[in-house]
mmCIF file of C-alpha atoms in Angstrom:
data_model
loop_
_atom_site.group_PDB
_atom_site.id
_atom_site.type_symbol
_atom_site.label_atom_id
_atom_site.label_comp_id
_atom_site.label_asym_id
_atom_site.label_seq_id
_atom_site.Cartn_x
_atom_site.Cartn_y
_atom_site.Cartn_z
ATOM 1 C CA MET D 260 -48.201 21.711 18.469
ATOM 2 C CA ASN D 261 -47.627 21.017 14.770
ATOM 3 C CA TRP D 262 -45.155 18.098 14.943
ATOM 4 C CA GLY D 263 -44.924 17.789 11.176
ATOM 5 C CA ARG D 264 -43.742 21.389 10.874
ATOM 6 C CA ALA D 265 -41.333 20.964 13.816
ATOM 7 C CA LYS D 266 -39.861 17.858 12.190
ATOM 8 C CA THR D 267 -39.335 19.765 8.942
ATOM 9 C CA ILE D 268 -37.562 22.593 10.808
ATOM 10 C CA LEU D 269 -35.311 20.098 12.621
ATOM 11 C CA ILE D 270 -34.417 18.373 9.350
ATOM 12 C CA ILE D 271 -33.506 21.727 7.794
ATOM 13 C CA LEU D 272 -31.391 22.609 10.847
ATOM 14 C CA PHE D 273 -29.537 19.309 10.705
ATOM 15 C CA LEU D 274 -28.886 19.818 6.982
ATOM 16 C CA LEU D 275 -27.516 23.299 7.676
ATOM 17 C CA ILE D 276 -25.250 21.885 10.383
ATOM 18 C CA ASP D 277 -24.001 19.214 7.953
ATOM 19 C CA VAL D 278 -23.281 21.882 5.338
ATOM 20 C CA LEU D 279 -21.394 23.993 7.928
ATOM 21 C CA LEU D 280 -19.346 20.961 9.029
ATOM 22 C CA LEU D 281 -18.492 20.075 5.436
ATOM 23 C CA GLY D 282 -17.446 23.674 4.833
ATOM 24 C CA PHE D 283 -15.287 23.612 7.957
ATOM 25 C CA LEU D 284 -13.626 20.352 6.892
ATOM 26 C CA PHE D 285 -12.961 21.801 3.430
ATOM 27 C CA VAL D 286 -11.324 24.893 4.937
ATOM 28 C CA VAL D 287 -9.169 22.759 7.260
ATOM 29 C CA LYS D 288 -8.134 20.397 4.459
ATOM 30 C CA ASN D 289 -7.467 23.265 2.072
ATOM 31 C CA GLY D 290 -5.370 24.938 4.752
ATOM 32 C CA ALA D 291 -3.320 21.753 5.128
ATOM 33 C CA ASN D 292 -2.758 21.587 1.379
ATOM 34 C CA TYR D 293 -1.660 25.176 0.893
ATOM 35 C CA ILE D 294 0.730 27.604 2.556
ATOM 36 C CA ASN D 295 -0.620 31.026 3.463
ATOM 37 C CA GLU D 296 0.647 33.803 1.186
ATOM 38 C CA GLU D 297 1.394 35.968 4.207
ATOM 39 C CA THR D 298 3.661 33.217 5.562
ATOM 40 C CA ALA D 299 5.486 33.090 2.216
ATOM 41 C CA ARG D 300 5.907 36.874 2.282
ATOM 42 C CA ASP D 301 7.304 36.825 5.839
ATOM 43 C CA THR D 302 9.681 33.996 4.906
ATOM 44 C CA THR D 303 10.963 36.016 1.961
ATOM 45 C CA ALA D 304 11.610 39.005 4.213
ATOM 46 C CA VAL D 305 13.567 36.889 6.731
ATOM 47 C CA LEU D 306 15.752 35.268 4.056
ATOM 48 C CA ASN D 307 16.530 38.525 2.289
ATOM 49 C CA ALA D 308 17.401 40.146 5.626
ATOM 50 C CA HIS D 309 19.996 37.381 6.144
ATOM 51 C CA ASN D 310 21.596 37.798 2.701
ATOM 52 C CA ILE D 311 19.752 34.903 1.032
ATOM 53 C CA LYS D 312 18.068 36.370 -2.037
ATOM 54 C CA VAL D 313 14.632 35.001 -2.922
ATOM 55 C CA LYS D 314 11.304 36.246 -4.324
ATOM 56 C CA LYS D 315 7.938 35.435 -2.788
ATOM 57 C CA GLU D 316 6.712 34.088 -6.123
ATOM 58 C CA GLN D 317 9.418 31.401 -6.011
ATOM 59 C CA ILE D 318 7.979 29.779 -2.876
ATOM 60 C CA PRO D 319 5.556 26.961 -3.872
ATOM 61 C CA LEU D 320 2.321 27.358 -1.917
ATOM 62 C CA ARG D 321 0.865 23.925 -2.652
ATOM 63 C CA ARG D 322 2.104 21.188 -0.333
ATOM 64 C CA VAL D 323 3.153 17.864 -1.838
ATOM 65 C CA ASP D 324 1.873 14.420 -0.860
ATOM 66 C CA LYS D 325 4.490 12.326 0.884
ATOM 67 C CA LYS D 326 4.767 9.181 -1.230
ATOM 68 C CA ILE D 327 7.660 6.706 -1.194
ATOM 69 C CA LEU D 328 8.820 5.218 -4.500
ATOM 70 C CA TYR D 329 10.443 1.784 -4.605
ATOM 71 C CA PHE D 330 12.695 1.041 -7.599
ATOM 72 C CA GLU D 331 14.583 -1.961 -8.907
ATOM 73 C CA ASN D 332 18.077 -1.171 -10.198
ATOM 74 C CA LEU D 333 18.173 -2.985 -13.542
ATOM 75 C CA ALA D 334 21.967 -3.310 -13.377
ATOM 76 C CA ALA D 335 21.312 -5.902 -10.671
ATOM 77 C CA THR D 336 19.226 -7.962 -13.117
ATOM 78 C CA PRO D 337 21.279 -7.714 -16.350
ATOM 79 C CA GLU D 338 19.108 -10.071 -18.395
ATOM 80 C CA LYS D 339 16.064 -7.933 -17.644
ATOM 81 C CA ALA D 340 17.976 -4.856 -18.804
ATOM 82 C CA ALA D 341 19.009 -6.639 -22.005
ATOM 83 C CA GLU D 342 15.408 -7.645 -22.718
ATOM 84 C CA LEU D 343 14.342 -4.032 -22.254
ATOM 85 C CA PHE D 344 16.582 -2.980 -25.146
ATOM 86 C CA PHE D 345 16.562 -6.079 -27.376
ATOM 87 C CA GLY D 346 13.629 -8.266 -26.447
ATOM 88 C CA GLU D 347 14.702 -11.913 -26.518
ATOM 89 C CA ASN D 348 17.105 -11.601 -29.455
ATOM 90 C CA TYR D 349 20.571 -10.979 -28.040
ATOM 91 C CA LYS D 350 23.896 -12.648 -27.326
ATOM 92 C CA ALA D 351 25.542 -12.590 -23.899
ATOM 93 C CA SER D 352 29.263 -12.462 -23.137
ATOM 94 C CA VAL D 353 31.752 -11.216 -20.542
ATOM 95 C CA GLU D 354 34.381 -8.593 -21.413
ATOM 96 C CA ASN D 355 36.781 -7.031 -18.889
ATOM 97 C CA ASN D 356 34.681 -8.432 -16.014
ATOM 98 C CA CYS D 357 31.586 -6.695 -17.427
ATOM 99 C CA LYS D 358 28.494 -8.427 -18.756
ATOM 100 C CA VAL D 359 27.839 -7.504 -22.382
ATOM 101 C CA TYR D 360 24.642 -8.126 -24.357
ATOM 102 C CA SER D 361 24.583 -7.465 -28.101
ATOM 103 C CA ASN D 362 22.235 -7.514 -31.060
ATOM 104 C CA MET D 363 23.611 -6.630 -34.520
ATOM 105 C CA GLU D 364 25.179 -3.143 -34.196
ATOM 106 C CA GLU D 365 23.775 -2.518 -30.707
ATOM 107 C CA SER D 366 25.190 -3.520 -27.325
ATOM 108 C CA VAL D 367 24.427 -3.125 -23.623
ATOM 109 C CA THR D 368 27.259 -3.243 -21.095
ATOM 110 C CA ILE D 369 26.609 -3.687 -17.374
ATOM 111 C CA GLU D 370 29.399 -2.324 -15.202
ATOM 112 C CA LYS D 371 28.735 -2.431 -11.464
ATOM 113 C CA SER D 372 25.539 -0.358 -11.010
ATOM 114 C CA THR D 373 25.477 1.440 -14.365
ATOM 115 C CA ILE D 374 24.261 0.540 -17.835
ATOM 116 C CA LEU D 375 25.789 1.595 -21.147
ATOM 117 C CA TYR D 376 23.769 1.253 -24.346
ATOM 118 C CA GLU D 377 25.635 1.790 -27.643
ATOM 119 C CA ASN D 378 24.594 1.791 -31.274
ATOM 120 C CA ASN D 379 27.692 1.483 -33.473
ATOM 121 C CA ARG D 380 26.094 2.744 -36.700
ATOM 122 C CA LYS D 381 27.494 5.650 -38.722
ATOM 123 C CA ILE D 382 26.682 9.080 -37.217
ATOM 124 C CA SER D 383 24.154 11.330 -38.997
ATOM 125 C CA PRO D 384 25.097 14.832 -37.695
ATOM 126 C CA CYS D 385 22.454 17.109 -36.178
ATOM 127 C CA ASN D 386 22.266 20.846 -35.499
ATOM 128 C CA SER D 387 19.874 21.191 -32.560
ATOM 129 C CA PHE D 388 18.039 19.318 -29.819
ATOM 130 C CA GLU D 389 14.666 20.113 -31.393
ATOM 131 C CA GLN D 390 15.869 18.482 -34.594
ATOM 132 C CA ILE D 391 16.543 15.120 -32.922
ATOM 133 C CA LYS D 392 13.948 15.157 -30.113
ATOM 134 C CA LYS D 393 11.316 13.150 -32.022
ATOM 135 C CA ALA D 394 13.822 10.422 -32.944
ATOM 136 C CA VAL D 395 15.108 10.237 -29.357
ATOM 137 C CA LEU D 396 11.582 9.890 -27.958
ATOM 138 C CA PHE D 397 10.860 7.156 -30.507
ATOM 139 C CA ASP D 398 13.905 5.174 -29.360
ATOM 140 C CA LEU D 399 13.081 5.712 -25.686
ATOM 141 C CA LYS D 400 9.537 4.458 -26.225
ATOM 142 C CA LYS D 401 11.002 1.400 -27.961
ATOM 143 C CA PHE D 402 13.181 0.864 -24.865
ATOM 144 C CA GLY D 403 10.153 0.966 -22.547
ATOM 145 C CA PHE D 404 10.148 4.628 -21.465
ATOM 146 C CA ASN D 405 6.857 6.533 -21.413
ATOM 147 C CA GLU D 406 7.104 10.202 -22.419
ATOM 148 C CA ASP D 407 5.052 11.327 -19.401
ATOM 149 C CA GLU D 408 7.477 9.551 -17.022
ATOM 150 C CA ILE D 409 10.711 11.205 -18.185
ATOM 151 C CA ILE D 410 12.291 14.638 -18.499
ATOM 152 C CA LEU D 411 14.742 15.481 -21.285
ATOM 153 C CA LYS D 412 17.120 18.386 -20.763
ATOM 154 C CA SER D 413 18.926 19.571 -23.865
ATOM 155 C CA GLY D 414 22.660 19.996 -23.729
ATOM 156 C CA ASP D 415 25.644 20.817 -25.936
ATOM 157 C CA ILE D 416 26.188 19.747 -29.515
ATOM 158 C CA LYS D 417 29.685 18.551 -30.399
ATOM 159 C CA ASN D 418 30.704 17.239 -33.821
ATOM 160 C CA GLY D 419 27.070 16.796 -34.842
ATOM 161 C CA VAL D 420 26.163 14.831 -31.684
ATOM 162 C CA CYS D 421 23.665 16.231 -29.175
ATOM 163 C CA TYR D 422 24.201 15.456 -25.489
ATOM 164 C CA VAL D 423 20.911 15.159 -23.583
ATOM 165 C CA GLN D 424 20.193 14.444 -19.933
ATOM 166 C CA LEU D 425 17.344 12.046 -19.196
ATOM 167 C CA MET D 426 15.707 11.939 -15.772
ATOM 168 C CA GLN D 427 12.770 9.870 -14.599
ATOM 169 C CA LYS D 428 9.781 11.543 -12.943
ATOM 170 C CA TYR D 429 6.687 10.521 -11.005
ATOM 171 C CA GLU D 430 3.464 12.550 -11.178
ATOM 172 C CA GLY D 431 5.436 15.389 -12.726
ATOM 173 C CA ILE D 432 8.138 15.430 -10.017
ATOM 174 C CA GLU D 433 11.784 14.687 -10.884
ATOM 175 C CA VAL D 434 13.501 11.680 -9.308
ATOM 176 C CA ASN D 435 17.044 12.770 -8.463
ATOM 177 C CA GLY D 436 19.579 9.989 -8.985
ATOM 178 C CA THR D 437 17.921 8.540 -12.101
ATOM 179 C CA GLU D 438 19.958 10.644 -14.516
ATOM 180 C CA MET D 439 21.235 9.113 -17.752
ATOM 181 C CA ILE D 440 23.330 10.882 -20.387
ATOM 182 C CA ILE D 441 22.170 10.397 -23.972
ATOM 183 C CA GLU D 442 24.221 10.991 -27.106
ATOM 184 C CA ALA D 443 21.993 11.337 -30.162
ATOM 185 C CA ASP D 444 22.000 12.366 -33.826
ATOM 186 C CA ASN D 445 19.374 12.733 -36.557
ATOM 187 C CA LEU D 446 18.574 9.012 -36.485
ATOM 188 C CA GLY D 447 18.126 8.734 -32.721
ATOM 189 C CA ILE D 448 20.155 7.477 -29.769
ATOM 190 C CA ILE D 449 23.785 6.527 -30.274
ATOM 191 C CA LYS D 450 24.723 6.060 -26.616
ATOM 192 C CA MET D 451 22.909 6.112 -23.287
ATOM 193 C CA HIS D 452 24.769 5.758 -19.998
ATOM 194 C CA GLY D 453 23.797 5.879 -16.310
ATOM 195 C CA ARG D 454 21.650 4.166 -13.722
ATOM 196 C CA LEU D 455 18.423 2.632 -14.962
ATOM 197 C CA PHE D 456 15.575 2.065 -12.513
ATOM 198 C CA ASP D 457 12.236 0.295 -12.825
ATOM 199 C CA LEU D 458 9.448 1.561 -10.556
ATOM 200 C CA LYS D 459 7.969 -1.416 -8.699
ATOM 201 C CA ARG D 460 5.550 0.108 -6.187
ATOM 202 C CA VAL D 461 4.425 3.331 -4.526
ATOM 203 C CA GLU D 462 3.643 3.731 -0.825
ATOM 204 C CA ASN D 463 1.258 6.537 0.110
ATOM 205 C CA THR D 464 1.908 7.724 3.670
ATOM 206 C CA TYR D 465 -1.208 9.976 3.594
ATOM 207 C CA GLU D 466 0.982 12.770 4.932
ATOM 208 C CA LYS D 467 2.252 16.020 3.437
ATOM 209 C CA LEU D 468 5.827 17.192 3.051
ATOM 210 C CA PRO D 469 6.924 19.597 5.818
ATOM 211 C CA ASP D 470 6.050 23.238 5.275
ATOM 212 C CA VAL D 471 8.784 24.513 2.933
ATOM 213 C CA THR D 472 8.799 27.938 4.619
ATOM 214 C CA SER D 473 10.082 26.467 7.886
ATOM 215 C CA LEU D 474 12.872 24.646 6.031
ATOM 216 C CA LEU D 475 13.785 27.815 4.158
ATOM 217 C CA VAL D 476 14.013 29.836 7.369
ATOM 218 C CA ASN D 477 16.399 27.225 8.792
ATOM 219 C CA MET D 478 18.820 28.159 6.004
ATOM 220 C CA ILE D 479 19.729 31.391 7.810
ATOM 221 C CA TYR D 480 21.531 29.354 10.495
ATOM 222 C CA ASN D 481 23.882 27.738 7.952
ATOM 223 C CA PRO D 482 26.755 30.032 6.918
ATOM 224 C CA ASP D 483 27.163 28.055 3.678
ATOM 225 C CA TYR D 484 24.003 29.695 2.366
ATOM 226 C CA ASN D 485 25.171 33.252 3.041
ATOM 227 C CA GLY D 486 25.031 35.234 -0.206
ATOM 228 C CA LEU D 487 23.027 32.557 -2.023
ATOM 229 C CA GLU D 488 20.709 33.779 -4.766
ATOM 230 C CA ILE D 489 17.845 31.309 -5.090
ATOM 231 C CA LYS D 490 16.849 30.504 -8.656
ATOM 232 C CA ASP D 491 14.228 27.830 -8.006
ATOM 233 C CA ILE D 492 12.441 26.011 -5.163
ATOM 234 C CA LYS D 493 10.633 22.762 -5.853
ATOM 235 C CA ALA D 494 9.840 19.296 -4.563
ATOM 236 C CA VAL D 495 11.912 16.401 -5.924
ATOM 237 C CA TYR D 496 12.185 12.702 -5.195
ATOM 238 C CA TYR D 497 15.555 11.920 -3.680
ATOM 239 C CA ILE D 498 17.610 8.726 -3.517
ATOM 240 C CA PRO D 499 20.352 8.998 -0.848
ATOM 241 C CA SER D 500 23.787 8.520 -2.432
ATOM 242 C CA GLN D 501 24.814 5.807 0.064
ATOM 243 C CA TYR D 502 21.946 3.573 -1.148
ATOM 244 C CA ILE D 503 21.771 4.434 -4.852
ATOM 245 C CA ASP D 504 23.862 1.450 -5.994
ATOM 246 C CA GLY D 505 21.685 -1.108 -4.254
ATOM 247 C CA ALA D 506 19.642 -3.698 -6.125
ATOM 248 C CA GLU D 507 16.514 -2.091 -4.672
ATOM 249 C CA VAL D 508 16.309 1.593 -3.788
ATOM 250 C CA CYS D 509 13.641 3.927 -2.514
ATOM 251 C CA ALA D 510 13.111 7.597 -3.303
ATOM 252 C CA TYR D 511 11.301 9.962 -0.965
ATOM 253 C CA PRO D 512 10.115 13.520 -1.603
ATOM 254 C CA VAL D 513 12.119 16.494 -0.328
ATOM 255 C CA HIS D 514 12.340 20.184 -1.072
ATOM 256 C CA ALA D 515 15.273 21.287 -3.221
ATOM 257 C CA VAL D 516 16.704 24.764 -3.697
ATOM 258 C CA THR D 517 18.644 25.642 -6.846
ATOM 259 C CA GLY D 518 21.106 28.526 -6.777
ATOM 260 C CA ASP D 519 21.956 30.962 -9.557
ATOM 261 C CA LYS D 520 24.927 28.765 -10.558
ATOM 262 C CA ASN D 521 22.607 25.725 -10.904
ATOM 263 C CA GLU D 522 23.932 24.150 -7.681
ATOM 264 C CA GLN D 523 21.219 22.215 -5.862
ATOM 265 C CA TYR D 524 20.685 21.947 -2.100
ATOM 266 C CA ILE D 525 18.389 19.364 -0.506
ATOM 267 C CA LEU D 526 16.342 20.701 2.424
ATOM 268 C CA GLU D 527 15.469 17.901 4.794
ATOM 269 C CA GLU D 528 13.652 17.904 8.111
ATOM 270 C CA TYR D 529 15.881 16.726 10.977
#
C-alpha cells in the first residue's frame, strides 16, 4: 500500500472538511446577523391585515449588536461642563439657585440636570440651515463635539434665527434622550439648551437585538397601534426617562417605530 499517497488523500479530505465547517459556520453566523426576507414579507402581511400599514422595505434586515453605553451627565459636574465651553478661563457665580459660568459675552447656566449655553453678541440674521451649518459645526467642534458623533436636524427660522436639534449618536445610531436645542445665526451658535452627556465606556454583550419582526407582530395585540401608518423602523439607543436625570446614565439599544405624524414608539422585549 502506498502510504504516502494515502496520507496525501487524508490531508486533502481533512482540508475539505475544514472548508465545509467554515462554510457552515459562516452560514449560521450570517443567518444570525440577518433576517430572512420571507419573514419580513410575512410580517408585513400580518401587520397590514390588522390595520397597521407598513412596507416590507421598511423592515431592517440586518440585526444590531447589543451594546450598552454608559454616560456621565455633565450637569452633575458643572466645572467640567464649564471647561468644555471655556477651557480654564471663566468666572463662577450663583444666580437664582443656579450655577453660572461666564467668559466675556458667553455664559453657561446649570439648572438641575440641564445646561444652557448663551452667547450675548448681536444677532447676524440667516435665511436657511445650510447657510449656518458650517458655522454651527465649527462651534460644536470647539465645544468638544465630533461631527461623526452627532446628528443635526434642521428646524424653523424665526426672526433670522435658525432652530436646530442636536442629538448624539454612537456608530451611526441615535441616542434618544441626548437632544439639545440650538439657536444659531450666520456667525454660529447663540444658544444651546438641553442635557449634555459624555460617553465614558461601552459594554459589548456579544448578543444581538431581538428579531424586530417578532416585536412588530406583537403590535397587533395593542389597540393603540390600530390604524397606525409606519413611516420608519430603526434601532436607537434609549435612556429610560426615570433615570435620565441621574449623574450617570446608561443607554441600551431598542427598536423604534415612527408613525406618519412623527410620533415614536419604543418596541421592547418583555
